[in-house]
mmCIF file of C-alpha atoms and ligand atoms in Angstrom:
data_model
loop_
_atom_site.group_PDB
_atom_site.id
_atom_site.type_symbol
_atom_site.label_atom_id
_atom_site.label_comp_id
_atom_site.label_asym_id
_atom_site.label_seq_id
_atom_site.Cartn_x
_atom_site.Cartn_y
_atom_site.Cartn_z
ATOM 1 C CA MET E 1256 30.625 -12.001 13.045
ATOM 2 C CA THR E 1257 27.938 -12.946 11.764
ATOM 3 C CA ALA E 1258 24.864 -16.003 12.948
ATOM 4 C CA THR E 1259 24.627 -18.302 9.484
ATOM 5 C CA PRO E 1260 20.925 -19.966 10.166
ATOM 6 C CA ALA E 1261 21.221 -23.417 8.622
ATOM 7 C CA ALA E 1262 21.312 -23.659 5.023
ATOM 8 C CA THR E 1263 18.200 -25.037 4.414
ATOM 9 C CA PRO E 1264 16.301 -24.577 1.210
ATOM 10 C CA ALA E 1265 12.609 -22.272 1.858
ATOM 11 C CA THR E 1266 9.671 -24.527 2.019
ATOM 12 C CA THR E 1267 7.486 -22.236 0.193
ATOM 13 C CA PRO E 1268 8.215 -19.021 -1.918
ATOM 14 C CA ALA E 1269 6.483 -16.800 0.797
ATOM 15 C CA ALA E 1270 9.004 -18.335 3.162
ATOM 16 C CA ALA E 1271 11.672 -17.894 1.101
ATOM 17 C CA ARG E 1272 10.373 -13.916 0.577
ATOM 18 C CA ALA E 1273 10.534 -13.855 4.444
ATOM 19 C CA ALA E 1274 14.211 -14.593 4.492
ATOM 20 C CA GLU E 1275 15.287 -12.806 2.422
ATOM 21 C CA ILE E 1276 14.028 -8.835 3.129
ATOM 22 C CA LEU E 1277 14.052 -10.299 7.599
ATOM 23 C CA GLY E 1278 17.674 -11.602 6.494
ATOM 24 C CA ARG E 1279 18.495 -7.939 4.937
ATOM 25 C CA PRO E 1280 21.529 -6.044 7.417
ATOM 26 C CA VAL E 1281 20.858 -2.694 8.674
ATOM 27 C CA SER E 1282 22.862 -0.420 10.332
ATOM 28 C CA LEU E 1283 21.933 1.907 13.232
ATOM 29 C CA ASN E 1284 24.369 4.839 14.396
ATOM 30 C CA GLY E 1285 27.268 3.049 14.353
ATOM 31 C CA LEU E 1286 26.523 0.001 14.974
ATOM 32 C CA THR E 1287 25.627 -2.596 11.975
ATOM 33 C CA MET E 1288 22.705 -5.525 12.659
ATOM 34 C CA PRO E 1289 23.090 -9.044 10.366
ATOM 35 C CA ASN E 1290 19.355 -8.948 10.076
ATOM 36 C CA ARG E 1291 15.947 -6.887 11.109
ATOM 37 C CA ILE E 1292 15.012 -9.452 13.799
ATOM 38 C CA ALA E 1293 15.393 -7.777 17.112
ATOM 39 C CA MET E 1294 14.201 -9.817 20.159
ATOM 40 C CA ALA E 1295 11.496 -8.186 22.321
ATOM 41 C CA PRO E 1296 12.389 -6.799 26.292
ATOM 42 C CA MET E 1297 11.078 -9.008 28.701
ATOM 43 C CA THR E 1298 10.444 -9.221 32.147
ATOM 44 C CA ARG E 1299 11.129 -12.720 32.820
ATOM 45 C CA MET E 1300 12.338 -12.161 36.876
ATOM 46 C CA PHE E 1301 15.040 -14.906 36.958
ATOM 47 C CA SER E 1302 18.021 -12.715 38.710
ATOM 48 C CA PRO E 1303 17.804 -12.821 42.270
ATOM 49 C CA GLY E 1304 19.550 -10.421 43.779
ATOM 50 C CA GLY E 1305 19.250 -8.177 40.673
ATOM 51 C CA ILE E 1306 22.154 -10.384 39.419
ATOM 52 C CA PRO E 1307 21.537 -11.668 35.640
ATOM 53 C CA GLY E 1308 23.094 -15.542 36.149
ATOM 54 C CA GLU E 1309 24.630 -17.850 33.530
ATOM 55 C CA ASP E 1310 20.546 -19.186 32.894
ATOM 56 C CA VAL E 1311 19.820 -15.077 32.018
ATOM 57 C CA ALA E 1312 22.973 -15.525 29.828
ATOM 58 C CA SER E 1313 22.415 -18.386 27.741
ATOM 59 C CA TYR E 1314 18.771 -17.821 27.590
ATOM 60 C CA TYR E 1315 19.352 -14.055 25.495
ATOM 61 C CA GLY E 1316 23.196 -15.918 24.507
ATOM 62 C CA ARG E 1317 21.433 -19.190 21.896
ATOM 63 C CA ARG E 1318 18.808 -16.869 20.676
ATOM 64 C CA ALA E 1319 21.753 -14.323 18.922
ATOM 65 C CA ALA E 1320 22.880 -18.134 18.326
ATOM 66 C CA ALA E 1321 19.832 -18.544 16.431
ATOM 67 C CA GLY E 1322 20.062 -15.696 14.253
ATOM 68 C CA VAL E 1323 18.430 -12.818 16.048
ATOM 69 C CA GLY E 1324 20.198 -9.848 15.033
ATOM 70 C CA LEU E 1325 19.650 -7.435 17.860
ATOM 71 C CA VAL E 1326 18.155 -8.741 21.698
ATOM 72 C CA VAL E 1327 16.705 -6.347 23.536
ATOM 73 C CA THR E 1328 17.066 -7.429 27.255
ATOM 74 C CA GLU E 1329 14.168 -7.129 29.438
ATOM 75 C CA GLY E 1330 14.452 -4.173 31.718
ATOM 76 C CA THR E 1331 16.798 -3.679 34.238
ATOM 77 C CA TYR E 1332 16.595 -0.735 37.351
ATOM 78 C CA VAL E 1333 19.019 1.968 36.806
ATOM 79 C CA GLY E 1334 20.511 2.768 40.157
ATOM 80 C CA HIS E 1335 18.040 5.090 42.264
ATOM 81 C CA ASP E 1336 16.132 3.776 45.288
ATOM 82 C CA SER E 1337 12.351 4.262 43.647
ATOM 83 C CA ALA E 1338 14.017 2.461 40.412
ATOM 84 C CA GLY E 1339 11.554 -0.736 41.099
ATOM 85 C CA GLN E 1340 9.900 -2.992 42.954
ATOM 86 C CA SER E 1341 10.905 -6.841 42.720
ATOM 87 C CA ASP E 1342 14.262 -8.556 43.459
ATOM 88 C CA ARG E 1343 14.523 -10.807 40.940
ATOM 89 C CA VAL E 1344 14.502 -8.272 38.016
ATOM 90 C CA PRO E 1345 17.657 -7.794 36.859
ATOM 91 C CA ARG E 1346 19.591 -3.894 37.710
ATOM 92 C CA PHE E 1347 22.176 -2.424 35.757
ATOM 93 C CA HIS E 1348 24.420 -0.931 38.509
ATOM 94 C CA GLY E 1349 26.057 -2.154 41.445
ATOM 95 C CA GLU E 1350 29.463 -4.439 40.626
ATOM 96 C CA GLU E 1351 28.307 -8.627 40.674
ATOM 97 C CA GLN E 1352 25.110 -6.686 38.451
ATOM 98 C CA LEU E 1353 27.512 -5.267 35.996
ATOM 99 C CA ALA E 1354 29.176 -7.992 36.253
ATOM 100 C CA GLY E 1355 26.934 -10.870 35.332
ATOM 101 C CA TRP E 1356 25.124 -8.293 32.817
ATOM 102 C CA ALA E 1357 29.022 -8.543 31.193
ATOM 103 C CA LYS E 1358 28.383 -12.516 30.232
ATOM 104 C CA VAL E 1359 25.138 -11.537 28.660
ATOM 105 C CA ALA E 1360 26.394 -9.065 26.179
ATOM 106 C CA GLU E 1361 29.750 -11.902 25.776
ATOM 107 C CA ALA E 1362 26.596 -14.101 24.974
ATOM 108 C CA VAL E 1363 25.732 -12.859 22.549
ATOM 109 C CA HIS E 1364 28.234 -11.767 20.983
ATOM 110 C CA ALA E 1365 29.369 -15.342 20.793
ATOM 111 C CA GLY E 1366 26.212 -16.367 18.868
ATOM 112 C CA GLY E 1367 26.772 -13.535 16.437
ATOM 113 C CA GLY E 1368 24.500 -10.807 17.755
ATOM 114 C CA THR E 1369 23.958 -6.978 18.818
ATOM 115 C CA ILE E 1370 22.748 -6.514 22.424
ATOM 116 C CA MET E 1371 21.799 -3.181 23.974
ATOM 117 C CA PRO E 1372 20.287 -3.350 27.628
ATOM 118 C CA GLN E 1373 16.616 -1.540 28.493
ATOM 119 C CA LEU E 1374 17.263 0.847 30.615
ATOM 120 C CA TRP E 1375 14.013 0.776 32.733
ATOM 121 C CA HIS E 1376 12.010 2.805 35.788
ATOM 122 C CA ILE E 1377 8.919 1.822 37.228
ATOM 123 C CA GLY E 1378 7.922 5.677 38.450
ATOM 124 C CA MET E 1379 4.002 5.599 40.248
ATOM 125 C CA VAL E 1380 3.737 0.999 39.555
ATOM 126 C CA ARG E 1381 5.898 1.390 42.697
ATOM 127 C CA GLU E 1382 4.458 -0.306 45.858
ATOM 128 C CA GLN E 1383 6.014 0.739 49.389
ATOM 129 C CA GLY E 1384 7.584 -1.778 51.555
ATOM 130 C CA ARG E 1385 8.832 -3.245 47.928
ATOM 131 C CA PRO E 1386 12.620 -4.839 47.561
ATOM 132 C CA PRO E 1387 15.051 -3.277 46.499
ATOM 133 C CA VAL E 1388 15.180 -0.876 48.142
ATOM 134 C CA ALA E 1389 11.845 -1.355 50.981
ATOM 135 C CA ASP E 1390 10.914 2.293 52.703
ATOM 136 C CA ALA E 1391 11.650 4.202 48.951
ATOM 137 C CA PRO E 1392 8.860 5.503 48.046
ATOM 138 C CA ALA E 1393 7.127 5.718 44.626
ATOM 139 C CA VAL E 1394 8.033 8.563 42.535
ATOM 140 C CA GLY E 1395 6.321 10.521 39.322
ATOM 141 C CA PRO E 1396 5.412 13.802 37.836
ATOM 142 C CA SER E 1397 2.797 14.116 40.365
ATOM 143 C CA GLY E 1398 2.031 11.032 42.477
ATOM 144 C CA VAL E 1399 -0.686 9.767 40.583
ATOM 145 C CA ARG E 1400 -1.399 6.132 39.071
ATOM 146 C CA THR E 1401 -2.419 5.599 36.022
ATOM 147 C CA ASP E 1402 -5.949 4.558 37.118
ATOM 148 C CA GLY E 1403 -5.725 8.044 38.763
ATOM 149 C CA THR E 1404 -4.985 7.362 41.857
ATOM 150 C CA GLU E 1405 -3.544 9.943 44.114
ATOM 151 C CA GLY E 1406 -1.872 10.180 46.859
ATOM 152 C CA ALA E 1407 -0.310 7.500 46.113
ATOM 153 C CA GLY E 1408 3.262 7.883 45.878
ATOM 154 C CA LYS E 1409 5.698 11.521 45.634
ATOM 155 C CA ALA E 1410 5.713 14.167 43.361
ATOM 156 C CA MET E 1411 8.972 14.633 41.758
ATOM 157 C CA THR E 1412 11.658 17.293 43.177
ATOM 158 C CA GLN E 1413 13.646 19.160 41.016
ATOM 159 C CA ARG E 1414 16.646 17.519 42.607
ATOM 160 C CA ASP E 1415 14.626 13.910 42.612
ATOM 161 C CA LEU E 1416 14.938 14.358 38.806
ATOM 162 C CA ASP E 1417 18.355 15.360 38.509
ATOM 163 C CA ASP E 1418 19.075 11.626 40.462
ATOM 164 C CA VAL E 1419 17.050 10.140 38.269
ATOM 165 C CA ILE E 1420 18.598 11.431 35.075
ATOM 166 C CA GLY E 1421 22.142 10.603 36.850
ATOM 167 C CA ALA E 1422 20.884 7.447 37.005
ATOM 168 C CA PHE E 1423 19.931 6.822 33.486
ATOM 169 C CA ALA E 1424 23.191 8.343 32.421
ATOM 170 C CA GLU E 1425 25.514 6.224 34.343
ATOM 171 C CA ALA E 1426 23.458 3.645 33.372
ATOM 172 C CA ALA E 1427 24.125 3.560 29.287
ATOM 173 C CA ALA E 1428 27.678 4.613 30.457
ATOM 174 C CA ALA E 1429 28.807 1.377 32.256
ATOM 175 C CA ALA E 1430 26.215 0.095 28.665
ATOM 176 C CA GLU E 1431 29.178 0.749 26.847
ATOM 177 C CA ARG E 1432 31.739 0.468 29.400
ATOM 178 C CA ILE E 1433 31.328 -3.271 29.925
ATOM 179 C CA GLY E 1434 30.724 -4.096 26.318
ATOM 180 C CA PHE E 1435 27.171 -3.620 25.406
ATOM 181 C CA ASP E 1436 26.497 -2.136 21.543
ATOM 182 C CA GLY E 1437 23.968 0.707 22.675
ATOM 183 C CA VAL E 1438 20.979 1.571 25.506
ATOM 184 C CA GLU E 1439 17.588 1.008 24.559
ATOM 185 C CA ILE E 1440 15.641 3.651 27.404
ATOM 186 C CA HIS E 1441 12.146 2.236 28.131
ATOM 187 C CA GLY E 1442 10.037 5.338 27.349
ATOM 188 C CA ALA E 1443 6.906 2.779 27.229
ATOM 189 C CA HIS E 1444 4.101 1.024 28.917
ATOM 190 C CA GLY E 1445 3.172 3.713 31.634
ATOM 191 C CA TYR E 1446 6.801 3.780 33.588
ATOM 192 C CA LEU E 1447 8.541 6.509 34.900
ATOM 193 C CA ILE E 1448 8.965 8.014 31.819
ATOM 194 C CA ASP E 1449 5.434 7.922 30.337
ATOM 195 C CA GLN E 1450 3.771 8.969 33.098
ATOM 196 C CA PHE E 1451 5.689 12.514 32.298
ATOM 197 C CA LEU E 1452 5.148 11.971 29.274
ATOM 198 C CA TRP E 1453 0.937 11.219 29.275
ATOM 199 C CA ALA E 1454 -1.681 14.051 30.185
ATOM 200 C CA GLY E 1455 -2.885 11.502 32.640
ATOM 201 C CA THR E 1456 -0.494 11.733 35.020
ATOM 202 C CA ASN E 1457 1.427 14.488 34.644
ATOM 203 C CA ARG E 1458 -0.713 17.279 36.388
ATOM 204 C CA ARG E 1459 2.645 19.296 37.463
ATOM 205 C CA THR E 1460 3.015 22.957 36.390
ATOM 206 C CA ASP E 1461 6.463 23.348 36.621
ATOM 207 C CA ALA E 1462 8.996 23.295 32.918
ATOM 208 C CA TYR E 1463 7.665 20.003 33.026
ATOM 209 C CA GLY E 1464 4.202 19.662 32.961
ATOM 210 C CA GLY E 1465 1.654 21.406 29.819
ATOM 211 C CA ASP E 1466 1.826 20.975 26.645
ATOM 212 C CA PRO E 1467 3.081 17.563 25.357
ATOM 213 C CA VAL E 1468 6.945 19.553 24.607
ATOM 214 C CA ALA E 1469 6.585 20.468 27.982
ATOM 215 C CA ARG E 1470 5.807 16.631 29.399
ATOM 216 C CA THR E 1471 8.858 15.491 27.248
ATOM 217 C CA ARG E 1472 11.067 17.333 28.445
ATOM 218 C CA PHE E 1473 12.334 15.510 30.987
ATOM 219 C CA ALA E 1474 12.331 12.355 28.652
ATOM 220 C CA ALA E 1475 13.954 14.872 26.323
ATOM 221 C CA GLU E 1476 16.607 16.155 29.227
ATOM 222 C CA ILE E 1477 17.579 12.069 29.809
ATOM 223 C CA VAL E 1478 18.357 11.554 26.510
ATOM 224 C CA ALA E 1479 20.869 14.327 26.608
ATOM 225 C CA ALA E 1480 21.881 13.500 29.691
ATOM 226 C CA VAL E 1481 22.088 10.039 27.940
ATOM 227 C CA ARG E 1482 24.231 10.943 25.046
ATOM 228 C CA GLN E 1483 26.149 12.902 26.713
ATOM 229 C CA SER E 1484 27.553 9.604 28.522
ATOM 230 C CA VAL E 1485 28.095 7.488 25.805
ATOM 231 C CA SER E 1486 30.231 7.769 22.739
ATOM 232 C CA PRO E 1487 28.891 9.670 20.097
ATOM 233 C CA GLU E 1488 28.423 6.139 17.279
ATOM 234 C CA PHE E 1489 27.117 4.554 20.491
ATOM 235 C CA PRO E 1490 23.257 3.492 19.546
ATOM 236 C CA VAL E 1491 20.624 5.591 21.906
ATOM 237 C CA VAL E 1492 17.184 4.277 21.387
ATOM 238 C CA PHE E 1493 14.231 5.318 22.876
ATOM 239 C CA ARG E 1494 10.808 3.222 23.293
ATOM 240 C CA TYR E 1495 7.513 4.532 23.841
ATOM 241 C CA SER E 1496 3.480 3.558 22.854
ATOM 242 C CA GLN E 1497 -0.073 5.086 23.566
ATOM 243 C CA TRP E 1498 -0.760 2.375 25.421
ATOM 244 C CA LYS E 1499 -0.410 1.605 29.105
ATOM 245 C CA GLN E 1500 0.526 -1.225 31.173
ATOM 246 C CA ASP E 1501 -3.200 -0.870 32.883
ATOM 247 C CA ALA E 1502 -4.725 1.143 29.560
ATOM 248 C CA TYR E 1503 -4.580 -0.090 26.656
ATOM 249 C CA ASP E 1504 -7.110 3.066 24.716
ATOM 250 C CA ALA E 1505 -4.730 5.637 26.585
ATOM 251 C CA ARG E 1506 -3.328 7.603 24.126
ATOM 252 C CA LEU E 1507 -0.140 10.183 23.807
ATOM 253 C CA ALA E 1508 -1.655 11.851 20.669
ATOM 254 C CA GLU E 1509 -4.453 11.962 18.746
ATOM 255 C CA THR E 1510 -3.043 13.096 15.704
ATOM 256 C CA PRO E 1511 0.680 12.767 13.701
ATOM 257 C CA GLU E 1512 0.809 17.262 15.159
ATOM 258 C CA GLU E 1513 0.743 16.052 18.833
ATOM 259 C CA LEU E 1514 3.006 12.956 18.305
ATOM 260 C CA GLU E 1515 5.475 15.475 16.826
ATOM 261 C CA ALA E 1516 5.487 17.691 19.350
ATOM 262 C CA ILE E 1517 6.403 15.071 21.436
ATOM 263 C CA LEU E 1518 8.754 12.978 19.900
ATOM 264 C CA ALA E 1519 10.862 16.126 17.461
ATOM 265 C CA PRO E 1520 13.130 17.318 20.601
ATOM 266 C CA LEU E 1521 13.383 14.098 21.819
ATOM 267 C CA ALA E 1522 15.426 13.061 17.987
ATOM 268 C CA ALA E 1523 16.884 16.669 18.995
ATOM 269 C CA ALA E 1524 17.883 15.311 22.582
ATOM 270 C CA GLY E 1525 19.813 12.166 20.287
ATOM 271 C CA VAL E 1526 17.791 9.276 19.708
ATOM 272 C CA ASP E 1527 19.645 7.147 16.521
ATOM 273 C CA ALA E 1528 16.286 4.456 16.360
ATOM 274 C CA PHE E 1529 12.527 5.087 17.193
ATOM 275 C CA HIS E 1530 11.775 2.111 18.661
ATOM 276 C CA ALA E 1531 6.863 2.240 19.292
ATOM 277 C CA SER E 1532 5.635 -0.336 20.834
ATOM 278 C CA THR E 1533 2.422 -1.079 20.049
ATOM 279 C CA ARG E 1534 -0.256 -4.381 20.673
ATOM 280 C CA ARG E 1535 -0.364 -5.013 17.050
ATOM 281 C CA TYR E 1536 1.601 -3.698 13.935
ATOM 282 C CA TRP E 1537 -1.104 -3.995 11.618
ATOM 283 C CA VAL E 1538 -3.006 -1.751 13.182
ATOM 284 C CA PRO E 1539 -3.071 2.060 11.907
ATOM 285 C CA GLU E 1540 -2.222 4.866 14.346
ATOM 286 C CA PHE E 1541 -4.193 8.311 13.055
ATOM 287 C CA ASP E 1542 -6.778 7.874 10.298
ATOM 288 C CA GLY E 1543 -6.142 8.353 6.517
ATOM 289 C CA SER E 1544 -3.110 6.406 6.204
ATOM 290 C CA ASP E 1545 -1.697 2.338 6.606
ATOM 291 C CA LEU E 1546 1.297 4.047 8.337
ATOM 292 C CA ASN E 1547 1.372 2.070 11.747
ATOM 293 C CA LEU E 1548 3.297 3.775 15.356
ATOM 294 C CA ALA E 1549 6.281 3.008 13.972
ATOM 295 C CA GLY E 1550 5.484 4.180 10.339
ATOM 296 C CA TRP E 1551 4.632 7.504 11.443
ATOM 297 C CA THR E 1552 7.601 7.488 14.320
ATOM 298 C CA LYS E 1553 10.034 7.376 10.978
ATOM 299 C CA LYS E 1554 8.083 9.467 8.815
ATOM 300 C CA LEU E 1555 7.806 12.235 11.708
ATOM 301 C CA THR E 1556 11.376 11.855 12.217
ATOM 302 C CA GLY E 1557 13.618 11.170 9.773
ATOM 303 C CA ARG E 1558 14.958 8.633 12.056
ATOM 304 C CA PRO E 1559 14.798 4.280 12.030
ATOM 305 C CA THR E 1560 12.313 2.785 13.675
ATOM 306 C CA ILE E 1561 11.540 -0.590 14.843
ATOM 307 C CA THR E 1562 7.702 -2.127 15.134
ATOM 308 C CA VAL E 1563 6.336 -4.746 17.560
ATOM 309 C CA GLY E 1564 2.878 -6.255 17.762
ATOM 310 C CA SER E 1565 1.906 -10.675 17.560
ATOM 311 C CA VAL E 1566 4.770 -10.917 15.012
ATOM 312 C CA GLY E 1567 4.053 -14.705 14.574
ATOM 313 C CA LEU E 1568 2.145 -15.488 17.404
ATOM 314 C CA ASP E 1569 0.212 -18.261 14.933
ATOM 315 C CA GLY E 1570 1.240 -21.062 14.204
ATOM 316 C CA GLU E 1571 0.371 -19.815 11.179
ATOM 317 C CA PHE E 1572 2.189 -17.354 10.575
ATOM 318 C CA PHE E 1573 3.603 -18.376 7.110
ATOM 319 C CA LYS E 1574 0.603 -18.672 5.336
ATOM 320 C CA ALA E 1575 -1.725 -15.949 7.995
ATOM 321 C CA PHE E 1576 -1.880 -15.000 11.423
ATOM 322 C CA GLN E 1577 -4.535 -12.758 13.794
ATOM 323 C CA GLY E 1578 -4.931 -10.842 15.671
ATOM 324 C CA GLU E 1579 -8.424 -10.226 17.897
ATOM 325 C CA GLY E 1580 -10.822 -7.916 16.466
ATOM 326 C CA SER E 1581 -8.347 -7.625 13.637
ATOM 327 C CA ALA E 1582 -9.463 -10.183 9.618
ATOM 328 C CA LEU E 1583 -6.174 -11.858 8.919
ATOM 329 C CA ARG E 1584 -2.708 -10.722 7.912
ATOM 330 C CA SER E 1585 -0.780 -12.790 5.411
ATOM 331 C CA ILE E 1586 3.128 -11.985 6.646
ATOM 332 C CA ASP E 1587 3.311 -10.786 3.191
ATOM 333 C CA ASP E 1588 2.029 -7.525 5.147
ATOM 334 C CA LEU E 1589 5.000 -6.901 7.315
ATOM 335 C CA LEU E 1590 7.817 -7.334 4.203
ATOM 336 C CA ASP E 1591 5.490 -5.488 2.088
ATOM 337 C CA ARG E 1592 6.042 -2.749 4.633
ATOM 338 C CA LEU E 1593 9.803 -3.556 5.987
ATOM 339 C CA GLU E 1594 10.287 -3.165 2.206
ATOM 340 C CA ARG E 1595 8.220 0.586 2.154
ATOM 341 C CA ASP E 1596 11.157 1.011 4.494
ATOM 342 C CA GLU E 1597 7.767 2.190 6.824
ATOM 343 C CA PHE E 1598 9.992 1.273 9.166
ATOM 344 C CA ASP E 1599 12.799 -0.593 10.241
ATOM 345 C CA LEU E 1600 13.512 -3.672 12.199
ATOM 346 C CA VAL E 1601 11.263 -6.137 13.154
ATOM 347 C CA ALA E 1602 10.669 -7.229 17.097
ATOM 348 C CA VAL E 1603 9.411 -11.191 18.501
ATOM 349 C CA GLY E 1604 8.273 -10.812 21.924
ATOM 350 C CA ARG E 1605 6.398 -13.866 22.568
ATOM 351 C CA ALA E 1606 6.699 -15.775 19.203
ATOM 352 C CA LEU E 1607 11.035 -15.744 20.323
ATOM 353 C CA LEU E 1608 10.415 -16.183 24.199
ATOM 354 C CA GLN E 1609 8.766 -19.789 22.945
ATOM 355 C CA ASP E 1610 11.024 -20.479 20.389
ATOM 356 C CA PRO E 1611 15.001 -19.800 20.916
ATOM 357 C CA GLU E 1612 14.890 -20.992 17.084
ATOM 358 C CA TRP E 1613 12.407 -19.064 16.030
ATOM 359 C CA ALA E 1614 14.668 -16.870 13.593
ATOM 360 C CA ALA E 1615 16.675 -19.260 12.735
ATOM 361 C CA LYS E 1616 13.643 -20.560 10.941
ATOM 362 C CA VAL E 1617 12.825 -17.629 10.167
ATOM 363 C CA LEU E 1618 15.402 -16.655 8.209
ATOM 364 C CA ALA E 1619 16.249 -20.450 6.714
ATOM 365 C CA GLY E 1620 12.216 -20.219 5.646
ATOM 366 C CA ARG E 1621 11.265 -22.880 7.542
ATOM 367 C CA LEU E 1622 8.679 -21.017 8.670
ATOM 368 C CA ASP E 1623 6.472 -24.737 8.647
ATOM 369 C CA GLU E 1624 8.994 -25.817 12.508
ATOM 370 C CA LEU E 1625 7.983 -22.567 14.275
ATOM 371 C CA LYS E 1626 6.044 -23.545 17.224
ATOM 372 C CA PRO E 1627 2.488 -21.691 18.250
ATOM 373 C CA TYR E 1628 2.897 -19.261 21.145
ATOM 374 C CA ASP E 1629 1.628 -20.894 24.954
ATOM 375 C CA ALA E 1630 1.717 -18.821 28.206
ATOM 376 C CA ALA E 1631 3.316 -21.920 29.733
ATOM 377 C CA SER E 1632 6.799 -20.979 28.194
ATOM 378 C CA LEU E 1633 6.463 -17.609 31.368
ATOM 379 C CA LYS E 1634 7.360 -19.755 33.560
ATOM 380 C CA THR E 1635 10.826 -20.413 32.728
ATOM 381 C CA LEU E 1636 13.820 -19.728 31.166
ATOM 382 C CA SER E 1637 15.516 -21.521 28.361
HETATM 383 C C1 FMN X 2569 5.983 -11.814 29.624
HETATM 384 C C2 FMN X 2569 6.417 -10.032 28.850
HETATM 385 C C3 FMN X 2569 7.669 -9.775 29.833
HETATM 386 C C4 FMN X 2569 7.124 -7.844 28.944
HETATM 387 N N1 FMN X 2569 8.557 -7.398 29.807
HETATM 388 C C5 FMN X 2569 8.810 -6.163 28.780
HETATM 389 C C6 FMN X 2569 9.442 -5.280 29.317
HETATM 390 O O1 FMN X 2569 10.644 -5.778 30.527
HETATM 391 N N2 FMN X 2569 9.745 -3.844 28.290
HETATM 392 C C7 FMN X 2569 9.495 -3.385 27.388
HETATM 393 O O2 FMN X 2569 9.625 -2.380 27.299
HETATM 394 N N3 FMN X 2569 7.848 -3.760 27.318
HETATM 395 C C8 FMN X 2569 8.235 -5.284 27.629
HETATM 396 N N4 FMN X 2569 6.609 -6.461 26.400
HETATM 397 C C9 FMN X 2569 6.024 -5.915 25.908
HETATM 398 C C10 FMN X 2569 7.123 -6.919 24.726
HETATM 399 O O3 FMN X 2569 7.926 -6.146 24.470
HETATM 400 C C11 FMN X 2569 6.341 -6.835 23.632
HETATM 401 O O4 FMN X 2569 6.368 -4.514 23.189
HETATM 402 C C12 FMN X 2569 5.338 -7.518 23.539
HETATM 403 O O5 FMN X 2569 5.294 -8.435 24.094
HETATM 404 C C13 FMN X 2569 4.364 -7.713 21.939
HETATM 405 O O6 FMN X 2569 5.054 -8.085 21.035
HETATM 406 P P1 FMN X 2569 4.403 -9.476 21.096
HETATM 407 O O7 FMN X 2569 3.008 -9.312 20.289
HETATM 408 O O8 FMN X 2569 5.249 -10.554 19.773
HETATM 409 O O9 FMN X 2569 5.216 -10.522 22.018
HETATM 410 C C14 FMN X 2569 6.743 -7.522 27.386
HETATM 411 C C15 FMN X 2569 6.123 -8.400 27.299
HETATM 412 C C16 FMN X 2569 5.887 -9.521 27.991
HETATM 413 C C17 FMN X 2569 4.990 -10.973 26.513
#
């Protein structure tokens, strides 16, 4: 089923071009999405007991009905005692939780969209004493936090690694069973998987630490286990970033060669697409090329990619929009990159949180109707 935004004539030639290019369908492994607009994963904490309720289903469903081609859900905890620290973040295990999620998937499908849960383990970000399992320790590659604090948690044993790998695989199998269209593994922003990828938090001297390939081993084992637990045509997306939640300047890779060392084993393990998380999509990733992180990822792996970062944040999106410390960007830049196949999908976060109709407006060329972003929208789920 395909969402059909209202066929109002586009207001300007730029708006018509945006509607046409972003409105092109795209396929990922066995899945065809109606257009290039993805909803970026955004934690909302509106799921008491870890159970997404009807309000969560209608929150995602209305965005799909308004044209979002792919919904990537907020991060949802896998079934491991140390995976999270909030009782209001949805979990992707347990009967009631999965029943809630099945209704979310139904609502998105009814709207004509596709949906993947973002599978999440927060690792060393966890503070002890917090729900859902109060006495569970924070776990990570070396028991070190992103800021270098030592002794705040537990360095994972082989048994811990196996348990977490198994939890991701079970969650992915559940996703397919209850009607989702794929899964996204959260390997970004300084959470557990990224803590392994990044030398700043991974000080292991065993097979899971050391050079970039060794640091990628845990992530690759998760991908391989997930891949094995679902059908071959079920898409597996891997999200990663250079930046960390509390360290915007941190980098996994300083050069394309270093990045390739990390991405190649992940692609080989079965990643169908990468979601390269950046805060501003137009920033070149490495010297000597305009390619952004998603562009480099596609070039290095040959896999489709999703870009993200400050798309549509300005009400003036259609004429131009500006990010901190950056020159004005015209929508044409984003569209040119899509046309050059630098990346395949565009994820939109805050602008879609603010305006559930964002995709419908863009796909119908009604750019003049977009609402400017206001952080107050974080407080409600609508
Ligand atoms: C409220 C909020 C919650 C977020 N939660 C997540 C999350 O659960 N998982 C994740 O990978 N990124 C998360 N992000 C990052 C977004 O997915 C996205 O990468 C970021 O907001 C940049 O996109 P934007 O400029 O379009 O908002 C979150 C962002 C916001 C604003």
